[in-house]
Short mmCIF file of N, CA and C in Angstrom, two decimals:
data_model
loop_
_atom_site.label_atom_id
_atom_site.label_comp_id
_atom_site.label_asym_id
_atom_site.label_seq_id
_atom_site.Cartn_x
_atom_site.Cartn_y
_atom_site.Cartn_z
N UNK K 1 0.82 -1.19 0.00
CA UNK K 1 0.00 0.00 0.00
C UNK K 1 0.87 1.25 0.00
N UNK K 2 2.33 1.25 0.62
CA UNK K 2 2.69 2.40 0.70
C UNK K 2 3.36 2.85 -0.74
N UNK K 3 4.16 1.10 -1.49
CA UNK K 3 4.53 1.94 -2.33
C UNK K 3 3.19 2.41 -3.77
N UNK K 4 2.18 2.30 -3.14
CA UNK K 4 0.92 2.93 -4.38
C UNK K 4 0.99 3.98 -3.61
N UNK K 5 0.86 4.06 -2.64
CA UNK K 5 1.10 5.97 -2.30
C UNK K 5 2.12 6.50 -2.80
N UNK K 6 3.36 6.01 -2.80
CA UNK K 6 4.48 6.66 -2.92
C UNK K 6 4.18 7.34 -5.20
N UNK K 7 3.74 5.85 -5.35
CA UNK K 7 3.65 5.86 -6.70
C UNK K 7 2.91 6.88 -7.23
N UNK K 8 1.40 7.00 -6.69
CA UNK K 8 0.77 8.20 -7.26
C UNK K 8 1.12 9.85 -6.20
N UNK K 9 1.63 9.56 -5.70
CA UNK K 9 1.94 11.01 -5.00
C UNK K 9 2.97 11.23 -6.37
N UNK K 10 4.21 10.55 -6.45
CA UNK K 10 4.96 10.56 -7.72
C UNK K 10 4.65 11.11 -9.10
N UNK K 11 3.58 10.46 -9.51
CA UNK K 11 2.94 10.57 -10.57
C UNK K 11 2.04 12.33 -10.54
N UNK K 12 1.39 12.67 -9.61
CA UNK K 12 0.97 13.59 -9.07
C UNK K 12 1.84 14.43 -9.62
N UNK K 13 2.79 14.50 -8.66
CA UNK K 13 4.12 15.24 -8.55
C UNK K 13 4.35 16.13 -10.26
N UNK K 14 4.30 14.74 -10.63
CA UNK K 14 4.61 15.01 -12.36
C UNK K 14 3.47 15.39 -13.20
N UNK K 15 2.65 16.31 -12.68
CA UNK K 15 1.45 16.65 -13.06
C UNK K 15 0.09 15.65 -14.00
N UNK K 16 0.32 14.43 -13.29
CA UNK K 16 -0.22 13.36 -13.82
C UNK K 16 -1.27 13.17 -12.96
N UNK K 17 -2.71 12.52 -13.08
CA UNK K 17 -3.88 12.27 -12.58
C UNK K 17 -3.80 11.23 -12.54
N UNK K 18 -4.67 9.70 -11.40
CA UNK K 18 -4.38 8.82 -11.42
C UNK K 18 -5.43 7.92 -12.22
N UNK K 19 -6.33 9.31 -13.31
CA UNK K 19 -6.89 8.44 -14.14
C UNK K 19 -6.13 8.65 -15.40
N UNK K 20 -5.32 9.38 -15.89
CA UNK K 20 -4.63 8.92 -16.99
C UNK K 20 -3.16 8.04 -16.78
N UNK K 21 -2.94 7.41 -15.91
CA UNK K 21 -2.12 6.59 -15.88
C UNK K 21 -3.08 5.71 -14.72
N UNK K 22 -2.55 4.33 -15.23
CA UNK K 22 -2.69 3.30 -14.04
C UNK K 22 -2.14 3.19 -12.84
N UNK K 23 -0.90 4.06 -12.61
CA UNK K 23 -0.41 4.19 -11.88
C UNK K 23 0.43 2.90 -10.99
N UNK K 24 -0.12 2.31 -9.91
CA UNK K 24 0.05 1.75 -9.03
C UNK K 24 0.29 -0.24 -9.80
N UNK K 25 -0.71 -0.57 -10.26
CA UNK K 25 -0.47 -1.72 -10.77
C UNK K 25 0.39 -2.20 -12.25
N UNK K 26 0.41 -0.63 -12.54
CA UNK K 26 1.74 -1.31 -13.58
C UNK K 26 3.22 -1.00 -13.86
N UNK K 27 3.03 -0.22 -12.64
CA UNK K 27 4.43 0.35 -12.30
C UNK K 27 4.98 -0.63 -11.38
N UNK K 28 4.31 -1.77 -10.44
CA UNK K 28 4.69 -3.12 -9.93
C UNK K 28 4.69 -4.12 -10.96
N UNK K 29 4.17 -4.07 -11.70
CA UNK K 29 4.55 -4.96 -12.79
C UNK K 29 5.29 -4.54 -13.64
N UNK K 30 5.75 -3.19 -13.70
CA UNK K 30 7.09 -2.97 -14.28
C UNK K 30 8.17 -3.48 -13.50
N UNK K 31 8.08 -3.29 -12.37
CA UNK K 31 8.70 -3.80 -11.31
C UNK K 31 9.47 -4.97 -11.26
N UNK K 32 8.57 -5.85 -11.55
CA UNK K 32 8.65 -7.30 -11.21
C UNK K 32 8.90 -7.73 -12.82
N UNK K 33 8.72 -7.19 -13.70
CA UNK K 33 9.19 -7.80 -14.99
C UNK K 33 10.72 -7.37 -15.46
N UNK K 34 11.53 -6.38 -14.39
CA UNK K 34 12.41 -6.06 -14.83
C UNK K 34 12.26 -4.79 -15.49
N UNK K 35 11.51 -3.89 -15.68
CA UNK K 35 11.80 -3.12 -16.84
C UNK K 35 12.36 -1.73 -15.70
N UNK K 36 12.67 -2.04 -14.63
CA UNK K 36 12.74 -0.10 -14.26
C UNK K 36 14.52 -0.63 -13.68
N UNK K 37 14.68 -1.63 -14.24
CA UNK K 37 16.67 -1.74 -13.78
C UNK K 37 16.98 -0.96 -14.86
N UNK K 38 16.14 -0.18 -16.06
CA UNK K 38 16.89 0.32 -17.34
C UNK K 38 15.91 1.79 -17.48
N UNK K 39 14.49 1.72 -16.92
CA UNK K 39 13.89 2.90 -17.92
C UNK K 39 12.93 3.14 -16.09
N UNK K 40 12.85 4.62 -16.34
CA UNK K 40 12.20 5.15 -15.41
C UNK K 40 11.01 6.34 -16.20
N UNK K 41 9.81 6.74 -15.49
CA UNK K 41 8.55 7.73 -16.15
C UNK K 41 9.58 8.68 -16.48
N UNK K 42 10.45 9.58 -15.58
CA UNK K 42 10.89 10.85 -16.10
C UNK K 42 12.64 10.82 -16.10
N UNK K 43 13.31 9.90 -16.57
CA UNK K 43 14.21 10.25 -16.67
C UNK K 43 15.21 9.11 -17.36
N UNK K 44 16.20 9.06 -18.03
CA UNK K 44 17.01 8.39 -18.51
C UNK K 44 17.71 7.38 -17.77
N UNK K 45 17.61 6.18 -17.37
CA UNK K 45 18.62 5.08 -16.76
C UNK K 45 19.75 4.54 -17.86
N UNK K 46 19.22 3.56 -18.43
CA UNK K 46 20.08 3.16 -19.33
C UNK K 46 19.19 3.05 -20.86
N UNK K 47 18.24 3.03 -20.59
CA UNK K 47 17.07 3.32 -21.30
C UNK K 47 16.27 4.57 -21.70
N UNK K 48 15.49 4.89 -22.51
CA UNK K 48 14.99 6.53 -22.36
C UNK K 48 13.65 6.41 -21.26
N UNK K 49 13.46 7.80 -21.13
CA UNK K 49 12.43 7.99 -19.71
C UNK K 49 10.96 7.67 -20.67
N UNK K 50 10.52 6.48 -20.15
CA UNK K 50 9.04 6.55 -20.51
C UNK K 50 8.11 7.76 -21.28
N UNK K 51 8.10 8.23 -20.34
CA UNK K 51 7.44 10.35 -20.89
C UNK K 51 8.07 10.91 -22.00
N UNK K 52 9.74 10.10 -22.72
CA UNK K 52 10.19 10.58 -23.42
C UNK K 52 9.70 9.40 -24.55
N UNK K 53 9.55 8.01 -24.61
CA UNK K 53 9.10 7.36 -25.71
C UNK K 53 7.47 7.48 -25.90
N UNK K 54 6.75 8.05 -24.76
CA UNK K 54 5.42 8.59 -25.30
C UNK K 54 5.56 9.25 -26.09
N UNK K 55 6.20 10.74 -25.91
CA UNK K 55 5.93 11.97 -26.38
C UNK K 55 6.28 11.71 -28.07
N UNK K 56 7.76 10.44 -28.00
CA UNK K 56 7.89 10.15 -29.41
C UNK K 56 6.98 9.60 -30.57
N UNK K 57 6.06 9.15 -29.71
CA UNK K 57 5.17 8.34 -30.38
C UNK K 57 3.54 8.62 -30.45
N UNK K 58 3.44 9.73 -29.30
CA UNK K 58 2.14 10.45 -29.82
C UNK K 58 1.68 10.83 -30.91
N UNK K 59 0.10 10.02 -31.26
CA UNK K 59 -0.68 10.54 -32.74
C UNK K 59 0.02 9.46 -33.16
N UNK K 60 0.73 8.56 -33.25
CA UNK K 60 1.26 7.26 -34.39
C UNK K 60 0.33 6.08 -33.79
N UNK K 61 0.22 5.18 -34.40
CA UNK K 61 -0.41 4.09 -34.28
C UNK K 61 1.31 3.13 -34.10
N UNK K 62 1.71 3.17 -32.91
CA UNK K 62 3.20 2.98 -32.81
C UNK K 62 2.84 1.37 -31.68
N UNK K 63 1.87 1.63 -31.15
CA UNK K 63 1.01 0.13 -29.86
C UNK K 63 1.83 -1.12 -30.60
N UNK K 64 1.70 -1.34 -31.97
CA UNK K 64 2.13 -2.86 -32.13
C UNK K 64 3.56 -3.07 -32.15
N UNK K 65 4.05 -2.04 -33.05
CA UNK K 65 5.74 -1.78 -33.06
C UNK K 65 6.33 -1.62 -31.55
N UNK K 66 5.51 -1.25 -30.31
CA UNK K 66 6.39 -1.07 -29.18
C UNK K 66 6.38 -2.51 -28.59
N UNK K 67 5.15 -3.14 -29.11
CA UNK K 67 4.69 -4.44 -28.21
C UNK K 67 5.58 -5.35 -28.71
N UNK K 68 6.42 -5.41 -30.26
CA UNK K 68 7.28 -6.50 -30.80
C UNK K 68 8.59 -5.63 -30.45
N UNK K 69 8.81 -4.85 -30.16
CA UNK K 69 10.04 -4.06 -29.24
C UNK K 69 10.58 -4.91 -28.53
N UNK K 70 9.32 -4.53 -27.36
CA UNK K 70 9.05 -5.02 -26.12
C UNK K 70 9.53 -7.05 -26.20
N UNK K 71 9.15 -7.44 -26.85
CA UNK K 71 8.92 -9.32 -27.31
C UNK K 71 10.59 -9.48 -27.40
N UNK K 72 10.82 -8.84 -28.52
CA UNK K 72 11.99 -9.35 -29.16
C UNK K 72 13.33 -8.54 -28.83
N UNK K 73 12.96 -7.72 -28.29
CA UNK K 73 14.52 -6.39 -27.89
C UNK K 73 15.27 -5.83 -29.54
N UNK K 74 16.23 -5.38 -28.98
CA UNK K 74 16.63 -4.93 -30.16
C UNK K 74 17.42 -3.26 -30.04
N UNK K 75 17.86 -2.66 -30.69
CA UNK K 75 18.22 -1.71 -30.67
C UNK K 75 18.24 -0.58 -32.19
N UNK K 76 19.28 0.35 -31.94
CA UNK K 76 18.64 1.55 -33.04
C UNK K 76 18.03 2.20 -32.98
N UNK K 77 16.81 2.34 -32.15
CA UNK K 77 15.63 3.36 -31.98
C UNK K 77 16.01 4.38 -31.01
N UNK K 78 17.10 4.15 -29.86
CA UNK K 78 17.26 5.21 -29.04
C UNK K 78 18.23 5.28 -29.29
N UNK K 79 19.78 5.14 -29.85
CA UNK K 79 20.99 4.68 -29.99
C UNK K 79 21.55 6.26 -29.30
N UNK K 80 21.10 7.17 -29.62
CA UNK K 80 21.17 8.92 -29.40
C UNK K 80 21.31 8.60 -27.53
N UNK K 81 20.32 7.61 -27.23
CA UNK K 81 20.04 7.60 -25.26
C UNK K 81 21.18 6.29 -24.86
N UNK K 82 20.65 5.54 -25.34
CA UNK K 82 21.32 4.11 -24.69
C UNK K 82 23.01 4.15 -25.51
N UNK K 83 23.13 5.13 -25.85
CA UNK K 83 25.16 4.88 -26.25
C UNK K 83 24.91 3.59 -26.97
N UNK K 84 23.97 2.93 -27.57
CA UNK K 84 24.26 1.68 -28.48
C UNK K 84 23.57 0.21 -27.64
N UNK K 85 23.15 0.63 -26.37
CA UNK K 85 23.07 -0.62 -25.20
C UNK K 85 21.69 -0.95 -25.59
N UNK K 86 21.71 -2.13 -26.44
CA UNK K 86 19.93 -2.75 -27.04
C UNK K 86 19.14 -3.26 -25.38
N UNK K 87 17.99 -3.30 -25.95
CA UNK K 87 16.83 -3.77 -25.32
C UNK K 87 17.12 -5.18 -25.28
N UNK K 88 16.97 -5.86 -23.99
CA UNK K 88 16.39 -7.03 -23.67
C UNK K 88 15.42 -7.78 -24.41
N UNK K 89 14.92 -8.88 -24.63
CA UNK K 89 13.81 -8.95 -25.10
C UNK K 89 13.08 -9.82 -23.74
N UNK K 90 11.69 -9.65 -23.63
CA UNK K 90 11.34 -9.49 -22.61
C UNK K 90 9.89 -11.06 -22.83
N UNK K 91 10.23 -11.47 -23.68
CA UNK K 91 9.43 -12.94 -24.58
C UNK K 91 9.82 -13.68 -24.36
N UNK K 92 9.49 -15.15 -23.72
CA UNK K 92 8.43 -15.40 -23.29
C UNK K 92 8.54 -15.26 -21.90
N UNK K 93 9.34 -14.32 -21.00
CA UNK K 93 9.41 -14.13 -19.82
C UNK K 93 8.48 -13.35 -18.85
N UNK K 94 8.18 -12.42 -19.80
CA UNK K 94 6.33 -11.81 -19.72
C UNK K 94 6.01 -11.90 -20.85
N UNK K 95 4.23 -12.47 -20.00
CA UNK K 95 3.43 -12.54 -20.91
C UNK K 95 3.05 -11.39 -22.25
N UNK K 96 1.96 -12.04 -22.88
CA UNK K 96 2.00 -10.72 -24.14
C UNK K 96 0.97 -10.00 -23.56
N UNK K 97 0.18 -10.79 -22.75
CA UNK K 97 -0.87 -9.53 -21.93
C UNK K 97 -0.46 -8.42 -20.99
N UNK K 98 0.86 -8.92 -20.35
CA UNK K 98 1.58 -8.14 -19.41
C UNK K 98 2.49 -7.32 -20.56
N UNK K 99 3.06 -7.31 -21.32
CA UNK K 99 3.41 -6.71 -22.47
C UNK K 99 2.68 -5.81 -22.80
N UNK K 100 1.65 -5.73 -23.24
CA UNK K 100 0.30 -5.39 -23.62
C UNK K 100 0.45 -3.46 -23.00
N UNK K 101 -0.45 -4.24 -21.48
CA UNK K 101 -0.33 -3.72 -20.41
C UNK K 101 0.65 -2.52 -20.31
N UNK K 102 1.83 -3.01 -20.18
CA UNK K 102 3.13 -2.04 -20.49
C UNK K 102 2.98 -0.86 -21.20
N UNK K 103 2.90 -1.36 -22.31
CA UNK K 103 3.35 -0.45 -23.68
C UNK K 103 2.12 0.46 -23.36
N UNK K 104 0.74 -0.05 -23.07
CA UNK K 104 -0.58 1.02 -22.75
C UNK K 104 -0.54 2.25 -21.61
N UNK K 105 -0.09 1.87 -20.51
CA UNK K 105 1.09 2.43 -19.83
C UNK K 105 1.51 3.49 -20.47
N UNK K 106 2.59 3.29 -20.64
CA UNK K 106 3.88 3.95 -21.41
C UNK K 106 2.97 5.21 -22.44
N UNK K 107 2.47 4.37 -23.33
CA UNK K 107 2.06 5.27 -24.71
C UNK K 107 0.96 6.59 -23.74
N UNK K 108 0.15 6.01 -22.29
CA UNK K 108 -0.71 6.97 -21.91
C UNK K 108 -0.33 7.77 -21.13
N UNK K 109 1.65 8.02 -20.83
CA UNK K 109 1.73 8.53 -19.92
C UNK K 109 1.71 10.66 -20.69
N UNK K 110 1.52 10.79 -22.27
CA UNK K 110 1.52 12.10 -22.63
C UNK K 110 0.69 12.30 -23.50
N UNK K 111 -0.71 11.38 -22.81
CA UNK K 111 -1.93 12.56 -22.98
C UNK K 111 -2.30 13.45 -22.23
#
């Protein structure tokens, strides 16, 4: 419970509502799938900041291309952020619904 407080006070913070993001349940399942040892909502790890592959992809119909991203890893798309360091692929280790999930996430964090 505390870290869903911590999470949407966070999210808050970042002038976010906790109805346009899910906030709390998929930021633990980012969690637990591995994805925040590399990419965080607002800022660069080794990965680009979430808020920054929305904003890239706002208005594109980009959902399927992030979801076979996401499957298969790969690199090139951020090469400018990650110095060259590809994506994991994240198949069949999460599911494609938890995949899914993710990328819906992600793409809703810059409306």
């Amino acid at each position: 419970m505390k870290n869903l407080l911590v999470s949407l006070a966070l999210l808050t913070g970042l002038g976010m509502t906790s109805s346009a993001v899910f906030a709390g349940d998929e930021l633990e399942l980012a969690k637990r799938s591995g994805c925040l040892a590399c990419h965080a909502i607002d800022k660069k790890i080794v990965g680009p900041a979430w808020q920054d592959v929305s904003k890239r992809y706002k208005g594109q119909d980009a959902k399927a291309q992030l979801i076979k991203k996401v499957k298969t890893g790969g690199k090139g798309n951020w090469t400018e952020v990650t110095k060259g360091v590809p994506m994991p692929p994240y198949s069949p280790r999460v599911t494609d619904e938890n995949i899914e999930k993710l990328v819906d996430f992600v793409l809703a964090l810059e409306k």
